[in-house]
């Protein structure tokens, strides 16, 4: 590189740095005084020093829902797409997410009516550890795991009742939910 071209590069670099510095100065000069400072809440929104309501904690998505029955049971929350396995003392021993099917049970109390070790689901997928607990519109509703481990959304054009879970969760469900076990379905 010749001396004149290196001088041009140095000049352009210096000009670019100067422009960036000027723009940074302008930006900082236009920042509101309150930016970065804590805002004061209106007095009416602060809890009273004594006797005020405690601040709401965010909902724990894995916590066993209140009003989900009692005793040993499987709890299936439709909206949360989550299942809890609950022991006889009312403690959740395992919780996991599931993929609901196209046909869902109505909220209520059920019992496990039948089980199958390995079958082909109504969607044509090979499944295992099938735990059935009700029928809706002639569609059997139950928990199962796809043998290949997939957890995909069901085809909305099919009437299926399999609530799918991961293989490890299916193994736990199979061990936990024998025929006659309680299943509580909540909204």
PDB file of C-alpha atoms in Angstrom:
ATOM      1  CA  UNK A   1       0.000   0.000   0.000  1.00  0.00           C
ATOM      2  CA  UNK A   2       1.420   3.430  -0.873  1.00  0.00           C
ATOM      3  CA  UNK A   3       1.797   6.277   1.581  1.00  0.00           C
ATOM      4  CA  UNK A   4      -1.070   8.258   0.053  1.00  0.00           C
ATOM      5  CA  UNK A   5      -3.570   5.391   0.266  1.00  0.00           C
ATOM      6  CA  UNK A   6      -2.661   4.653   3.908  1.00  0.00           C
ATOM      7  CA  UNK A   7      -3.188   8.338   4.670  1.00  0.00           C
ATOM      8  CA  UNK A   8      -6.632   8.178   3.075  1.00  0.00           C
ATOM      9  CA  UNK A   9      -7.548   5.087   5.123  1.00  0.00           C
ATOM     10  CA  UNK A  10      -6.347   6.774   8.308  1.00  0.00           C
ATOM     11  CA  UNK A  11      -8.334   9.904   7.455  1.00  0.00           C
ATOM     12  CA  UNK A  12     -11.511   7.942   6.730  1.00  0.00           C
ATOM     13  CA  UNK A  13     -11.100   5.971   9.973  1.00  0.00           C
ATOM     14  CA  UNK A  14     -10.629   9.177  11.977  1.00  0.00           C
ATOM     15  CA  UNK A  15     -13.691  10.713  10.323  1.00  0.00           C
ATOM     16  CA  UNK A  16     -15.788   7.600  11.060  1.00  0.00           C
ATOM     17  CA  UNK A  17     -14.708   7.611  14.723  1.00  0.00           C
ATOM     18  CA  UNK A  18     -15.550  11.314  14.951  1.00  0.00           C
ATOM     19  CA  UNK A  19     -19.025  10.753  13.458  1.00  0.00           C
ATOM     20  CA  UNK A  20     -19.751   7.852  15.813  1.00  0.00           C
ATOM     21  CA  UNK A  21     -18.547   9.919  18.774  1.00  0.00           C
ATOM     22  CA  UNK A  22     -20.754  12.846  17.747  1.00  0.00           C
ATOM     23  CA  UNK A  23     -23.817  10.580  17.335  1.00  0.00           C
ATOM     24  CA  UNK A  24     -23.168   8.997  20.739  1.00  0.00           C
ATOM     25  CA  UNK A  25     -22.944  12.455  22.309  1.00  0.00           C
ATOM     26  CA  UNK A  26     -26.216  13.492  20.657  1.00  0.00           C
ATOM     27  CA  UNK A  27     -27.951  10.332  21.839  1.00  0.00           C
ATOM     28  CA  UNK A  28     -26.783  10.778  25.420  1.00  0.00           C
ATOM     29  CA  UNK A  29     -27.853  14.427  25.401  1.00  0.00           C
ATOM     30  CA  UNK A  30     -31.414  13.394  24.469  1.00  0.00           C
ATOM     31  CA  UNK A  31     -31.866  10.640  27.089  1.00  0.00           C
ATOM     32  CA  UNK A  32     -34.655  11.457  29.562  1.00  0.00           C
ATOM     33  CA  UNK A  33     -33.476  12.085  33.133  1.00  0.00           C
ATOM     34  CA  UNK A  34     -35.696   9.278  34.406  1.00  0.00           C
ATOM     35  CA  UNK A  35     -34.218   6.563  32.170  1.00  0.00           C
ATOM     36  CA  UNK A  36     -32.533   3.899  34.251  1.00  0.00           C
ATOM     37  CA  UNK A  37     -33.891   5.224  37.538  1.00  0.00           C
ATOM     38  CA  UNK A  38     -36.503   3.288  39.515  1.00  0.00           C
ATOM     39  CA  UNK A  39     -39.998   4.624  39.227  1.00  0.00           C
ATOM     40  CA  UNK A  40     -42.107   5.259  42.272  1.00  0.00           C
ATOM     41  CA  UNK A  41     -45.351   3.346  42.484  1.00  0.00           C
ATOM     42  CA  UNK A  42     -48.498   5.244  43.214  1.00  0.00           C
ATOM     43  CA  UNK A  43     -49.276   5.118  46.952  1.00  0.00           C
ATOM     44  CA  UNK A  44     -52.575   3.344  46.303  1.00  0.00           C
ATOM     45  CA  UNK A  45     -50.820   0.401  44.646  1.00  0.00           C
ATOM     46  CA  UNK A  46     -48.463  -0.259  47.556  1.00  0.00           C
ATOM     47  CA  UNK A  47     -49.536  -2.775  50.190  1.00  0.00           C
ATOM     48  CA  UNK A  48     -50.124  -1.364  53.645  1.00  0.00           C
ATOM     49  CA  UNK A  49     -47.303  -1.726  56.164  1.00  0.00           C
ATOM     50  CA  UNK A  50     -49.358  -4.205  58.141  1.00  0.00           C
ATOM     51  CA  UNK A  51     -52.364  -6.209  57.098  1.00  0.00           C
ATOM     52  CA  UNK A  52     -51.852  -5.567  53.377  1.00  0.00           C
ATOM     53  CA  UNK A  53     -52.220  -8.329  50.816  1.00  0.00           C
ATOM     54  CA  UNK A  54     -48.962 -10.104  50.017  1.00  0.00           C
ATOM     55  CA  UNK A  55     -47.569  -9.757  46.520  1.00  0.00           C
ATOM     56  CA  UNK A  56     -48.769 -12.456  44.118  1.00  0.00           C
ATOM     57  CA  UNK A  57     -46.150 -15.055  43.252  1.00  0.00           C
ATOM     58  CA  UNK A  58     -46.048 -16.258  39.667  1.00  0.00           C
ATOM     59  CA  UNK A  59     -47.804 -19.576  39.140  1.00  0.00           C
ATOM     60  CA  UNK A  60     -45.530 -22.604  39.286  1.00  0.00           C
ATOM     61  CA  UNK A  61     -46.478 -24.600  36.178  1.00  0.00           C
ATOM     62  CA  UNK A  62     -45.318 -27.870  37.719  1.00  0.00           C
ATOM     63  CA  UNK A  63     -47.117 -27.462  41.060  1.00  0.00           C
ATOM     64  CA  UNK A  64     -49.976 -29.881  41.665  1.00  0.00           C
ATOM     65  CA  UNK A  65     -53.201 -27.902  41.078  1.00  0.00           C
ATOM     66  CA  UNK A  66     -55.522 -27.318  44.004  1.00  0.00           C
ATOM     67  CA  UNK A  67     -58.905 -29.031  43.735  1.00  0.00           C
ATOM     68  CA  UNK A  68     -57.440 -31.952  41.808  1.00  0.00           C
ATOM     69  CA  UNK A  69     -58.885 -34.700  43.970  1.00  0.00           C
ATOM     70  CA  UNK A  70     -57.394 -36.606  46.860  1.00  0.00           C
ATOM     71  CA  UNK A  71     -55.467 -39.797  47.484  1.00  0.00           C
ATOM     72  CA  UNK A  72     -53.475 -41.772  44.961  1.00  0.00           C
ATOM     73  CA  UNK A  73     -54.378 -40.625  41.466  1.00  0.00           C
ATOM     74  CA  UNK A  74     -53.345 -39.430  38.022  1.00  0.00           C
ATOM     75  CA  UNK A  75     -54.191 -35.755  37.444  1.00  0.00           C
ATOM     76  CA  UNK A  76     -54.562 -34.587  33.849  1.00  0.00           C
ATOM     77  CA  UNK A  77     -54.865 -30.806  33.310  1.00  0.00           C
ATOM     78  CA  UNK A  78     -56.353 -30.188  29.872  1.00  0.00           C
ATOM     79  CA  UNK A  79     -55.364 -26.515  29.504  1.00  0.00           C
ATOM     80  CA  UNK A  80     -51.842 -27.025  30.863  1.00  0.00           C
ATOM     81  CA  UNK A  81     -51.265 -30.207  28.835  1.00  0.00           C
ATOM     82  CA  UNK A  82     -49.694 -31.690  31.954  1.00  0.00           C
ATOM     83  CA  UNK A  83     -50.032 -34.859  34.013  1.00  0.00           C
ATOM     84  CA  UNK A  84     -49.147 -35.467  37.665  1.00  0.00           C
ATOM     85  CA  UNK A  85     -48.725 -38.871  39.304  1.00  0.00           C
ATOM     86  CA  UNK A  86     -49.854 -38.403  42.908  1.00  0.00           C
ATOM     87  CA  UNK A  87     -49.104 -40.859  45.721  1.00  0.00           C
ATOM     88  CA  UNK A  88     -51.492 -41.950  48.513  1.00  0.00           C
ATOM     89  CA  UNK A  89     -50.322 -39.032  50.715  1.00  0.00           C
ATOM     90  CA  UNK A  90     -51.286 -36.491  48.055  1.00  0.00           C
ATOM     91  CA  UNK A  91     -47.707 -35.724  46.978  1.00  0.00           C
ATOM     92  CA  UNK A  92     -46.804 -35.406  43.321  1.00  0.00           C
ATOM     93  CA  UNK A  93     -44.150 -38.019  42.554  1.00  0.00           C
ATOM     94  CA  UNK A  94     -43.769 -37.051  38.894  1.00  0.00           C
ATOM     95  CA  UNK A  95     -45.125 -34.453  36.494  1.00  0.00           C
ATOM     96  CA  UNK A  96     -44.681 -34.102  32.758  1.00  0.00           C
ATOM     97  CA  UNK A  97     -46.152 -32.461  29.685  1.00  0.00           C
ATOM     98  CA  UNK A  98     -48.311 -34.384  27.234  1.00  0.00           C
ATOM     99  CA  UNK A  99     -49.711 -33.927  23.745  1.00  0.00           C
ATOM    100  CA  UNK A 100     -53.520 -34.131  23.814  1.00  0.00           C
ATOM    101  CA  UNK A 101     -55.442 -35.834  21.065  1.00  0.00           C
ATOM    102  CA  UNK A 102     -58.274 -34.468  18.949  1.00  0.00           C
ATOM    103  CA  UNK A 103     -60.971 -35.887  21.259  1.00  0.00           C
ATOM    104  CA  UNK A 104     -60.702 -34.905  24.919  1.00  0.00           C
ATOM    105  CA  UNK A 105     -62.485 -36.119  28.041  1.00  0.00           C
ATOM    106  CA  UNK A 106     -64.651 -33.718  29.992  1.00  0.00           C
ATOM    107  CA  UNK A 107     -63.314 -32.692  33.391  1.00  0.00           C
ATOM    108  CA  UNK A 108     -64.265 -35.200  36.067  1.00  0.00           C
ATOM    109  CA  UNK A 109     -63.271 -38.351  37.928  1.00  0.00           C
ATOM    110  CA  UNK A 110     -62.497 -41.572  36.076  1.00  0.00           C
ATOM    111  CA  UNK A 111     -60.828 -44.909  36.721  1.00  0.00           C
ATOM    112  CA  UNK A 112     -58.389 -46.833  34.551  1.00  0.00           C
ATOM    113  CA  UNK A 113     -60.508 -49.367  32.661  1.00  0.00           C
ATOM    114  CA  UNK A 114     -57.935 -51.217  30.562  1.00  0.00           C
ATOM    115  CA  UNK A 115     -54.281 -51.325  29.584  1.00  0.00           C
ATOM    116  CA  UNK A 116     -52.291 -52.601  26.610  1.00  0.00           C
ATOM    117  CA  UNK A 117     -48.551 -53.159  26.472  1.00  0.00           C
ATOM    118  CA  UNK A 118     -48.092 -52.419  22.777  1.00  0.00           C
ATOM    119  CA  UNK A 119     -50.615 -51.673  20.007  1.00  0.00           C
ATOM    120  CA  UNK A 120     -51.093 -49.499  16.948  1.00  0.00           C
ATOM    121  CA  UNK A 121     -52.861 -46.239  17.778  1.00  0.00           C
ATOM    122  CA  UNK A 122     -55.919 -44.967  15.926  1.00  0.00           C
ATOM    123  CA  UNK A 123     -53.560 -42.632  14.059  1.00  0.00           C
ATOM    124  CA  UNK A 124     -51.478 -45.586  12.791  1.00  0.00           C
ATOM    125  CA  UNK A 125     -48.519 -44.933  15.125  1.00  0.00           C
ATOM    126  CA  UNK A 126     -47.081 -47.853  17.119  1.00  0.00           C
ATOM    127  CA  UNK A 127     -47.616 -47.052  20.792  1.00  0.00           C
ATOM    128  CA  UNK A 128     -46.835 -48.686  24.111  1.00  0.00           C
ATOM    129  CA  UNK A 129     -47.984 -48.572  27.721  1.00  0.00           C
ATOM    130  CA  UNK A 130     -51.548 -47.634  26.867  1.00  0.00           C
ATOM    131  CA  UNK A 131     -53.619 -46.718  29.949  1.00  0.00           C
ATOM    132  CA  UNK A 132     -57.304 -46.157  29.003  1.00  0.00           C
ATOM    133  CA  UNK A 133     -59.778 -44.428  31.306  1.00  0.00           C
ATOM    134  CA  UNK A 134     -62.885 -43.402  29.334  1.00  0.00           C
ATOM    135  CA  UNK A 135     -64.626 -43.263  25.970  1.00  0.00           C
ATOM    136  CA  UNK A 136     -65.958 -40.132  24.254  1.00  0.00           C
ATOM    137  CA  UNK A 137     -68.120 -40.444  21.121  1.00  0.00           C
ATOM    138  CA  UNK A 138     -66.943 -44.068  20.637  1.00  0.00           C
ATOM    139  CA  UNK A 139     -63.281 -42.971  20.863  1.00  0.00           C
ATOM    140  CA  UNK A 140     -61.181 -44.589  23.601  1.00  0.00           C
ATOM    141  CA  UNK A 141     -59.311 -41.994  25.676  1.00  0.00           C
ATOM    142  CA  UNK A 142     -56.047 -42.946  27.338  1.00  0.00           C
ATOM    143  CA  UNK A 143     -52.390 -42.201  27.919  1.00  0.00           C
ATOM    144  CA  UNK A 144     -49.671 -43.724  25.724  1.00  0.00           C
ATOM    145  CA  UNK A 145     -46.158 -43.251  24.377  1.00  0.00           C
ATOM    146  CA  UNK A 146     -45.107 -43.585  20.747  1.00  0.00           C
ATOM    147  CA  UNK A 147     -42.555 -46.406  20.449  1.00  0.00           C
ATOM    148  CA  UNK A 148     -40.334 -44.168  18.281  1.00  0.00           C
ATOM    149  CA  UNK A 149     -40.338 -41.480  20.989  1.00  0.00           C
ATOM    150  CA  UNK A 150     -42.095 -38.799  18.932  1.00  0.00           C
ATOM    151  CA  UNK A 151     -44.459 -36.340  20.583  1.00  0.00           C
ATOM    152  CA  UNK A 152     -46.206 -34.654  17.661  1.00  0.00           C
ATOM    153  CA  UNK A 153     -49.527 -32.887  17.304  1.00  0.00           C
ATOM    154  CA  UNK A 154     -52.295 -35.195  16.125  1.00  0.00           C
ATOM    155  CA  UNK A 155     -53.838 -34.930  12.676  1.00  0.00           C
ATOM    156  CA  UNK A 156     -56.881 -32.666  13.265  1.00  0.00           C
ATOM    157  CA  UNK A 157     -58.870 -34.541  10.611  1.00  0.00           C
ATOM    158  CA  UNK A 158     -58.777 -37.780  12.653  1.00  0.00           C
ATOM    159  CA  UNK A 159     -60.812 -38.615  15.769  1.00  0.00           C
ATOM    160  CA  UNK A 160     -58.117 -39.864  18.144  1.00  0.00           C
ATOM    161  CA  UNK A 161     -58.077 -40.259  21.909  1.00  0.00           C
ATOM    162  CA  UNK A 162     -54.421 -40.929  22.709  1.00  0.00           C
ATOM    163  CA  UNK A 163     -52.848 -38.506  25.178  1.00  0.00           C
ATOM    164  CA  UNK A 164     -49.216 -38.932  24.122  1.00  0.00           C
ATOM    165  CA  UNK A 165     -46.200 -38.661  26.382  1.00  0.00           C
ATOM    166  CA  UNK A 166     -42.472 -39.309  26.166  1.00  0.00           C
ATOM    167  CA  UNK A 167     -41.304 -42.916  26.526  1.00  0.00           C
ATOM    168  CA  UNK A 168     -39.843 -42.436  30.037  1.00  0.00           C
ATOM    169  CA  UNK A 169     -43.105 -40.802  31.168  1.00  0.00           C
ATOM    170  CA  UNK A 170     -45.074 -43.641  29.576  1.00  0.00           C
ATOM    171  CA  UNK A 171     -42.993 -46.138  31.543  1.00  0.00           C
ATOM    172  CA  UNK A 172     -43.751 -44.265  34.771  1.00  0.00           C
ATOM    173  CA  UNK A 173     -47.477 -44.085  33.922  1.00  0.00           C
ATOM    174  CA  UNK A 174     -47.543 -47.834  33.158  1.00  0.00           C
ATOM    175  CA  UNK A 175     -46.009 -48.661  36.533  1.00  0.00           C
ATOM    176  CA  UNK A 176     -48.236 -46.209  38.426  1.00  0.00           C
ATOM    177  CA  UNK A 177     -51.700 -46.497  36.844  1.00  0.00           C
ATOM    178  CA  UNK A 178     -53.045 -50.035  37.053  1.00  0.00           C
ATOM    179  CA  UNK A 179     -56.647 -51.009  36.264  1.00  0.00           C
ATOM    180  CA  UNK A 180     -58.929 -49.329  38.830  1.00  0.00           C
ATOM    181  CA  UNK A 181     -56.549 -46.396  39.513  1.00  0.00           C
ATOM    182  CA  UNK A 182     -58.152 -42.950  39.795  1.00  0.00           C
ATOM    183  CA  UNK A 183     -57.762 -40.380  37.011  1.00  0.00           C
ATOM    184  CA  UNK A 184     -58.833 -36.796  37.699  1.00  0.00           C
ATOM    185  CA  UNK A 185     -59.277 -34.649  34.605  1.00  0.00           C
ATOM    186  CA  UNK A 186     -59.322 -30.925  35.334  1.00  0.00           C
ATOM    187  CA  UNK A 187     -59.924 -28.006  32.965  1.00  0.00           C
TER     188      UNK A 187
END
